[in-house]
PDB file of C-alpha atoms in Angstrom:
ATOM      1  CA  ASP V   1     103.272  77.540  84.857  1.00 97.00           C
ATOM      2  CA  ILE V   2     103.656  78.571  81.222  1.00 98.00           C
ATOM      3  CA  GLN V   3     104.648  82.234  80.861  1.00 98.00           C
ATOM      4  CA  MET V   4     103.109  84.227  78.022  1.00 98.00           C
ATOM      5  CA  THR V   5     104.899  87.338  76.782  1.00 98.00           C
ATOM      6  CA  GLN V   6     103.277  89.826  74.441  1.00 98.00           C
ATOM      7  CA  SER V   7     104.906  92.573  72.451  1.00 98.00           C
ATOM      8  CA  PRO V   8     104.618  95.403  72.193  1.00 98.00           C
ATOM      9  CA  SER V   9     102.972  96.422  75.478  1.00 97.00           C
ATOM     10  CA  SER V  10     101.450  99.417  73.746  1.00 97.00           C
ATOM     11  CA  LEU V  11     100.979 100.360  70.153  1.00 96.00           C
ATOM     12  CA  PHE V  12      99.878 103.548  68.432  1.00 97.00           C
ATOM     13  CA  ALA V  13      98.192 103.236  65.056  1.00 97.00           C
ATOM     14  CA  SER V  14      95.786 105.029  62.753  1.00 96.00           C
ATOM     15  CA  VAL V  15      92.450 104.020  61.269  1.00 96.00           C
ATOM     16  CA  GLY V  16      93.161 101.972  58.169  1.00 97.00           C
ATOM     17  CA  ASP V  17      96.535 100.671  59.379  1.00 97.00           C
ATOM     18  CA  ARG V  18      97.530  97.035  59.700  1.00 98.00           C
ATOM     19  CA  VAL V  19      98.964  96.038  63.053  1.00 98.00           C
ATOM     20  CA  ILE V  20     100.613  92.871  64.306  1.00 98.00           C
ATOM     21  CA  ILE V  21     100.780  91.816  67.955  1.00 98.00           C
ATOM     22  CA  THR V  22     103.070  88.983  68.930  1.00 98.00           C
ATOM     23  CA  CYS V  23     102.803  86.462  71.744  1.00 98.00           C
ATOM     24  CA  ARG V  24     105.510  84.064  72.876  1.00 98.00           C
ATOM     25  CA  ALA V  25     105.083  81.083  75.177  1.00 98.00           C
ATOM     26  CA  SER V  26     107.811  79.937  77.570  1.00 98.00           C
ATOM     27  CA  GLN V  27     107.420  76.376  76.240  1.00 98.00           C
ATOM     28  CA  THR V  28     105.751  74.781  73.273  1.00 98.00           C
ATOM     29  CA  ILE V  29     101.945  74.904  73.377  1.00 98.00           C
ATOM     30  CA  SER V  30     101.172  73.480  69.909  1.00 97.00           C
ATOM     31  CA  ASN V  31      98.328  75.693  68.659  1.00 97.00           C
ATOM     32  CA  TYR V  32      96.509  76.047  72.005  1.00 98.00           C
ATOM     33  CA  LEU V  33      96.497  79.822  71.878  1.00 98.00           C
ATOM     34  CA  ASN V  34      93.556  82.188  72.201  1.00 98.00           C
ATOM     35  CA  TRP V  35      93.166  85.925  71.674  1.00 98.00           C
ATOM     36  CA  TYR V  36      90.774  88.284  73.476  1.00 98.00           C
ATOM     37  CA  GLN V  37      89.816  91.934  73.080  1.00 98.00           C
ATOM     38  CA  HIS V  38      89.009  94.060  76.122  1.00 97.00           C
ATOM     39  CA  LYS V  39      87.592  97.557  76.243  1.00 96.00           C
ATOM     40  CA  PRO V  40      87.322  99.462  79.544  1.00 91.00           C
ATOM     41  CA  GLY V  41      84.061  98.790  81.353  1.00 91.00           C
ATOM     42  CA  LYS V  42      83.052  96.069  78.913  1.00 94.00           C
ATOM     43  CA  ALA V  43      83.118  92.299  78.980  1.00 95.00           C
ATOM     44  CA  PRO V  44      86.210  90.886  77.265  1.00 95.00           C
ATOM     45  CA  LYS V  45      85.491  89.367  73.869  1.00 97.00           C
ATOM     46  CA  PHE V  46      86.770  86.022  72.589  1.00 98.00           C
ATOM     47  CA  LEU V  47      88.301  86.637  69.159  1.00 98.00           C
ATOM     48  CA  ILE V  48      90.384  83.658  68.084  1.00 98.00           C
ATOM     49  CA  HIS V  49      90.979  80.134  69.392  1.00 96.00           C
ATOM     50  CA  THR V  50      93.514  77.470  68.538  1.00 97.00           C
ATOM     51  CA  ALA V  51      95.770  80.176  67.123  1.00 98.00           C
ATOM     52  CA  SER V  52      93.877  80.852  63.902  1.00 98.00           C
ATOM     53  CA  SER V  53      90.162  80.002  64.230  1.00 98.00           C
ATOM     54  CA  VAL V  54      88.240  83.257  64.205  1.00 98.00           C
ATOM     55  CA  GLN V  55      85.103  83.175  66.299  1.00 97.00           C
ATOM     56  CA  SER V  56      81.729  83.588  64.643  1.00 95.00           C
ATOM     57  CA  GLY V  57      80.775  87.256  64.384  1.00 95.00           C
ATOM     58  CA  VAL V  58      84.341  88.559  64.588  1.00 97.00           C
ATOM     59  CA  PRO V  59      85.205  90.731  61.577  1.00 97.00           C
ATOM     60  CA  SER V  60      87.413  89.153  58.926  1.00 97.00           C
ATOM     61  CA  ARG V  61      90.062  91.861  59.415  1.00 97.00           C
ATOM     62  CA  PHE V  62      91.146  89.875  62.502  1.00 98.00           C
ATOM     63  CA  SER V  63      93.411  86.913  61.877  1.00 98.00           C
ATOM     64  CA  GLY V  64      95.819  84.801  63.883  1.00 98.00           C
ATOM     65  CA  GLY V  65      98.685  82.470  63.213  1.00 98.00           C
ATOM     66  CA  GLY V  66     101.593  80.587  64.647  1.00 98.00           C
ATOM     67  CA  SER V  67     102.340  77.363  66.469  1.00 98.00           C
ATOM     68  CA  GLY V  68     104.781  76.009  68.991  1.00 98.00           C
ATOM     69  CA  THR V  69     105.961  79.035  70.941  1.00 98.00           C
ATOM     70  CA  ASP V  70     105.410  82.028  68.623  1.00 98.00           C
ATOM     71  CA  PHE V  71     102.061  83.493  67.620  1.00 98.00           C
ATOM     72  CA  ILE V  72     100.686  86.623  66.000  1.00 98.00           C
ATOM     73  CA  LEU V  73      97.425  88.530  65.924  1.00 98.00           C
ATOM     74  CA  THR V  74      96.954  90.659  62.820  1.00 98.00           C
ATOM     75  CA  ILE V  75      94.346  93.373  62.501  1.00 98.00           C
ATOM     76  CA  SER V  76      94.015  94.733  58.976  1.00 97.00           C
ATOM     77  CA  ASN V  77      92.330  97.999  58.038  1.00 96.00           C
ATOM     78  CA  LEU V  78      91.990  99.181  61.637  1.00 97.00           C
ATOM     79  CA  GLN V  79      88.584 100.554  62.546  1.00 97.00           C
ATOM     80  CA  PRO V  80      87.789 102.989  65.388  1.00 95.00           C
ATOM     81  CA  GLU V  81      86.121 100.214  67.388  1.00 96.00           C
ATOM     82  CA  ASP V  82      89.329  98.129  67.350  1.00 97.00           C
ATOM     83  CA  PHE V  83      91.190 100.382  69.765  1.00 94.00           C
ATOM     84  CA  ALA V  84      91.331  98.248  72.895  1.00 97.00           C
ATOM     85  CA  THR V  85      93.642  95.996  74.879  1.00 97.00           C
ATOM     86  CA  TYR V  86      94.418  92.568  73.429  1.00 98.00           C
ATOM     87  CA  TYR V  87      95.425  89.502  75.424  1.00 98.00           C
ATOM     88  CA  CYS V  88      96.782  86.143  74.370  1.00 98.00           C
ATOM     89  CA  GLN V  89      96.146  83.063  76.524  1.00 98.00           C
ATOM     90  CA  GLN V  90      97.421  79.503  76.429  1.00 98.00           C
ATOM     91  CA  SER V  91      94.937  76.677  76.890  1.00 98.00           C
ATOM     92  CA  TYR V  92      97.579  73.938  76.578  1.00 98.00           C
ATOM     93  CA  SER V  93      97.984  73.147  80.250  1.00 97.00           C
ATOM     94  CA  ALA V  94      96.739  74.125  83.675  1.00 96.00           C
ATOM     95  CA  PRO V  95      96.746  76.735  84.902  1.00 98.00           C
ATOM     96  CA  PRO V  96      95.698  78.707  81.822  1.00 98.00           C
ATOM     97  CA  THR V  97      97.828  81.838  81.632  1.00 98.00           C
ATOM     98  CA  PHE V  98      97.561  85.170  79.854  1.00 98.00           C
ATOM     99  CA  GLY V  99      99.994  87.595  78.321  1.00 98.00           C
ATOM    100  CA  GLN V 100     100.307  90.960  79.992  1.00 97.00           C
ATOM    101  CA  GLY V 101      98.247  92.664  77.294  1.00 98.00           C
ATOM    102  CA  THR V 102      98.860  94.993  74.362  1.00 98.00           C
ATOM    103  CA  LYS V 103      97.093  98.332  74.471  1.00 98.00           C
ATOM    104  CA  LEU V 104      96.230  99.543  70.983  1.00 98.00           C
ATOM    105  CA  GLU V 105      95.751 103.310  70.912  1.00 96.00           C
ATOM    106  CA  ILE V 106      94.901 105.883  68.290  1.00 91.00           C
ATOM    107  CA  LYS V 107      97.855 107.787  66.864  1.00 89.00           C
TER     108      LYS V 107
ATOM    109  CA  GLU A   1      72.161  86.291  73.426  1.00 95.00           C
ATOM    110  CA  VAL A   2      74.448  84.998  76.148  1.00 96.00           C
ATOM    111  CA  GLN A   3      74.625  87.228  79.201  1.00 97.00           C
ATOM    112  CA  LEU A   4      76.625  86.868  82.384  1.00 98.00           C
ATOM    113  CA  VAL A   5      75.886  89.335  85.159  1.00 98.00           C
ATOM    114  CA  GLU A   6      78.061  89.441  88.251  1.00 98.00           C
ATOM    115  CA  SER A   7      77.085  90.954  91.582  1.00 98.00           C
ATOM    116  CA  GLY A   8      78.127  91.063  95.212  1.00 98.00           C
ATOM    117  CA  GLY A   9      81.457  92.862  95.009  1.00 98.00           C
ATOM    118  CA  GLY A  10      82.469  95.395  97.614  1.00 98.00           C
ATOM    119  CA  LEU A  11      84.947  96.492 100.249  1.00 98.00           C
ATOM    120  CA  VAL A  12      86.130  93.945 102.794  1.00 98.00           C
ATOM    121  CA  LYS A  13      88.877  93.948 105.416  1.00 98.00           C
ATOM    122  CA  PRO A  14      91.898  91.647 105.182  1.00 98.00           C
ATOM    123  CA  GLY A  15      91.019  88.273 106.653  1.00 98.00           C
ATOM    124  CA  GLY A  16      87.346  88.770 105.842  1.00 98.00           C
ATOM    125  CA  SER A  17      84.984  86.904 103.540  1.00 98.00           C
ATOM    126  CA  LEU A  18      82.830  87.808 100.576  1.00 98.00           C
ATOM    127  CA  ARG A  19      80.609  85.885  98.177  1.00 98.00           C
ATOM    128  CA  VAL A  20      80.087  87.078  94.627  1.00 98.00           C
ATOM    129  CA  SER A  21      77.520  85.687  92.225  1.00 98.00           C
ATOM    130  CA  CYS A  22      76.955  85.435  88.497  1.00 98.00           C
ATOM    131  CA  ILE A  23      73.625  84.839  86.775  1.00 98.00           C
ATOM    132  CA  GLY A  24      73.740  83.395  83.296  1.00 98.00           C
ATOM    133  CA  SER A  25      71.124  83.615  80.564  1.00 98.00           C
ATOM    134  CA  GLY A  26      70.823  82.856  76.878  1.00 98.00           C
ATOM    135  CA  PHE A  27      72.339  79.376  77.162  1.00 98.00           C
ATOM    136  CA  THR A  28      71.757  76.106  78.994  1.00 98.00           C
ATOM    137  CA  PHE A  29      73.487  76.947  82.248  1.00 98.00           C
ATOM    138  CA  SER A  30      73.473  73.396  83.599  1.00 98.00           C
ATOM    139  CA  ASP A  31      75.496  72.170  80.595  1.00 97.00           C
ATOM    140  CA  ALA A  32      78.125  74.880  80.868  1.00 98.00           C
ATOM    141  CA  TRP A  33      81.537  74.739  82.435  1.00 98.00           C
ATOM    142  CA  MET A  34      81.867  77.977  84.363  1.00 98.00           C
ATOM    143  CA  GLY A  35      84.647  79.877  86.045  1.00 98.00           C
ATOM    144  CA  TRP A  36      86.179  83.075  87.328  1.00 98.00           C
ATOM    145  CA  ILE A  37      89.021  85.238  86.048  1.00 98.00           C
ATOM    146  CA  ARG A  38      90.275  88.357  87.802  1.00 98.00           C
ATOM    147  CA  GLN A  39      92.167  91.505  86.946  1.00 97.00           C
ATOM    148  CA  ALA A  40      94.010  93.400  89.666  1.00 97.00           C
ATOM    149  CA  PRO A  41      94.293  97.180  89.210  1.00 95.00           C
ATOM    150  CA  GLY A  42      96.784  97.976  86.469  1.00 91.00           C
ATOM    151  CA  LYS A  43      97.527  94.296  85.913  1.00 92.00           C
ATOM    152  CA  GLY A  44      96.666  91.608  83.396  1.00 93.00           C
ATOM    153  CA  LEU A  45      94.195  88.746  83.551  1.00 96.00           C
ATOM    154  CA  GLU A  46      94.564  85.886  86.031  1.00 98.00           C
ATOM    155  CA  TRP A  47      92.568  82.653  86.016  1.00 98.00           C
ATOM    156  CA  VAL A  48      90.987  81.950  89.403  1.00 98.00           C
ATOM    157  CA  GLY A  49      89.248  78.634  88.915  1.00 98.00           C
ATOM    158  CA  ARG A  50      86.502  76.626  87.280  1.00 98.00           C
ATOM    159  CA  ILE A  51      83.632  74.246  87.927  1.00 98.00           C
ATOM    160  CA  LYS A  52      82.580  71.620  85.440  1.00 97.00           C
ATOM    161  CA  SER A  53      78.986  70.802  84.648  1.00 97.00           C
ATOM    162  CA  ARG A  54      77.210  68.185  86.758  1.00 97.00           C
ATOM    163  CA  ALA A  55      77.300  65.841  83.745  1.00 96.00           C
ATOM    164  CA  HIS A  56      81.093  66.041  83.905  1.00 95.00           C
ATOM    165  CA  GLY A  57      81.234  65.492  87.631  1.00 96.00           C
ATOM    166  CA  GLY A  58      80.816  69.070  88.832  1.00 96.00           C
ATOM    167  CA  THR A  59      84.457  69.088  89.889  1.00 97.00           C
ATOM    168  CA  THR A  60      86.401  72.241  90.689  1.00 98.00           C
ATOM    169  CA  GLU A  61      89.938  73.436  90.036  1.00 98.00           C
ATOM    170  CA  TYR A  62      91.692  76.461  91.483  1.00 98.00           C
ATOM    171  CA  ALA A  63      94.733  78.578  90.848  1.00 98.00           C
ATOM    172  CA  ALA A  64      97.500  78.160  93.406  1.00 98.00           C
ATOM    173  CA  PRO A  65      97.159  81.690  94.928  1.00 98.00           C
ATOM    174  CA  VAL A  66      93.512  81.044  95.929  1.00 98.00           C
ATOM    175  CA  LYS A  67      93.446  77.303  96.568  1.00 98.00           C
ATOM    176  CA  GLY A  68      92.167  76.535 100.046  1.00 98.00           C
ATOM    177  CA  ARG A  69      90.675  80.035 100.454  1.00 98.00           C
ATOM    178  CA  PHE A  70      88.220  80.335  97.540  1.00 98.00           C
ATOM    179  CA  THR A  71      85.336  77.998  96.718  1.00 98.00           C
ATOM    180  CA  ILE A  72      83.421  77.903  93.448  1.00 98.00           C
ATOM    181  CA  SER A  73      79.923  76.439  93.439  1.00 98.00           C
ATOM    182  CA  ARG A  74      76.837  76.513  91.267  1.00 98.00           C
ATOM    183  CA  ASP A  75      73.064  76.376  91.604  1.00 98.00           C
ATOM    184  CA  ASP A  76      71.793  75.116  88.266  1.00 98.00           C
ATOM    185  CA  SER A  77      68.165  75.579  89.369  1.00 98.00           C
ATOM    186  CA  LYS A  78      68.867  79.318  89.549  1.00 98.00           C
ATOM    187  CA  ASP A  79      71.385  79.567  86.671  1.00 98.00           C
ATOM    188  CA  THR A  80      73.810  81.007  89.178  1.00 98.00           C
ATOM    189  CA  LEU A  81      77.536  80.631  89.782  1.00 98.00           C
ATOM    190  CA  PHE A  82      79.142  81.565  93.083  1.00 98.00           C
ATOM    191  CA  LEU A  83      82.619  82.458  94.277  1.00 98.00           C
ATOM    192  CA  GLN A  84      83.057  82.261  98.039  1.00 98.00           C
ATOM    193  CA  MET A  85      86.206  84.106  99.079  1.00 98.00           C
ATOM    194  CA  ASP A  86      87.576  83.558 102.600  1.00 98.00           C
ATOM    195  CA  SER A  87      90.747  84.720 104.348  1.00 98.00           C
ATOM    196  CA  LEU A  88      90.951  87.574 101.872  1.00 98.00           C
ATOM    197  CA  LYS A  89      94.253  89.329 101.300  1.00 98.00           C
ATOM    198  CA  THR A  90      95.000  92.772  99.889  1.00 98.00           C
ATOM    199  CA  GLU A  91      96.378  91.075  96.790  1.00 98.00           C
ATOM    200  CA  ASP A  92      92.913  89.647  96.073  1.00 98.00           C
ATOM    201  CA  THR A  93      91.761  93.169  95.183  1.00 98.00           C
ATOM    202  CA  ALA A  94      90.575  92.901  91.588  1.00 98.00           C
ATOM    203  CA  LEU A  95      87.747  93.004  89.110  1.00 98.00           C
ATOM    204  CA  TYR A  96      86.271  89.495  89.048  1.00 98.00           C
ATOM    205  CA  PHE A  97      84.877  88.228  85.750  1.00 98.00           C
ATOM    206  CA  CYS A  98      82.467  85.331  85.408  1.00 98.00           C
ATOM    207  CA  ILE A  99      83.162  83.235  82.325  1.00 98.00           C
ATOM    208  CA  THR A 100      81.914  80.254  80.371  1.00 98.00           C
ATOM    209  CA  GLU A 101      84.443  77.734  79.145  1.00 97.00           C
ATOM    210  CA  PHE A 102      84.488  75.218  76.296  1.00 89.00           C
ATOM    211  CA  TYR A 103      86.833  72.415  75.255  1.00 83.00           C
ATOM    212  CA  GLY A 104      89.292  73.087  78.043  1.00 90.00           C
ATOM    213  CA  TYR A 105      90.324  76.575  79.153  1.00 96.00           C
ATOM    214  CA  ASN A 106      88.778  78.445  76.203  1.00 96.00           C
ATOM    215  CA  PHE A 107      86.758  81.309  77.650  1.00 98.00           C
ATOM    216  CA  ASN A 108      84.049  82.145  75.175  1.00 96.00           C
ATOM    217  CA  TYR A 109      81.752  84.440  77.149  1.00 97.00           C
ATOM    218  CA  TRP A 110      82.546  86.936  79.881  1.00 98.00           C
ATOM    219  CA  GLY A 111      80.580  89.188  82.194  1.00 97.00           C
ATOM    220  CA  GLN A 112      81.504  92.805  82.820  1.00 96.00           C
ATOM    221  CA  GLY A 113      82.915  92.004  86.237  1.00 97.00           C
ATOM    222  CA  THR A 114      82.312  92.833  89.871  1.00 98.00           C
ATOM    223  CA  ARG A 115      84.897  94.760  91.858  1.00 98.00           C
ATOM    224  CA  VAL A 116      86.335  93.396  95.079  1.00 98.00           C
ATOM    225  CA  THR A 117      88.511  95.615  97.247  1.00 98.00           C
ATOM    226  CA  VAL A 118      90.381  94.193 100.225  1.00 98.00           C
ATOM    227  CA  SER A 119      91.627  96.990 102.442  1.00 98.00           C
ATOM    228  CA  SER A 120      91.724  97.977 106.079  1.00 96.00           C
TER     229      SER A 120
END
């Protein structure tokens, strides 16, 4: 199985900040990388697929990049509703696997 | 608006069985590839398995930890997805999310989850 490793595991930031979350795959996955946002008690939300394609309805402050084994999620101008846990996930090969999550908290 | 609503979670003893369900609305359920993802307490997300639409053969795939114990099925006449869990283990304790999938392991809609606890 492909291992996905996110860093950092937790991150403290303030409203208005720009934050970057990284995700590394244990082998090359081309651009088959998705990002999700999860808030406690809510359904996870699909943010970005194929590394950089932002889903319809997702604010433009969210962006993604990378290919091969190294990927990033950037959130610019953090808003209060962005504080959540973020997961990367590879869709390159079965079984699909997730990173361990990055919890974004208010400083 | 797409909605996925899970139900049927609860407390079950090790070795027991449980069936959870998911009703979908706001999309053509019969065309959708559906699946389950779980999150154990304090842990990350783990794919459980999927079922393709009938037009794509209705075939199923499972993660290794649940293969042979869990069965995913669907009733398109009722817009309902099922997860039958047998021979449950304590490590199956988790919040189980129903999901829709597109273009191969891209999970575009999720429910809020139903909690399954396996404990004696």
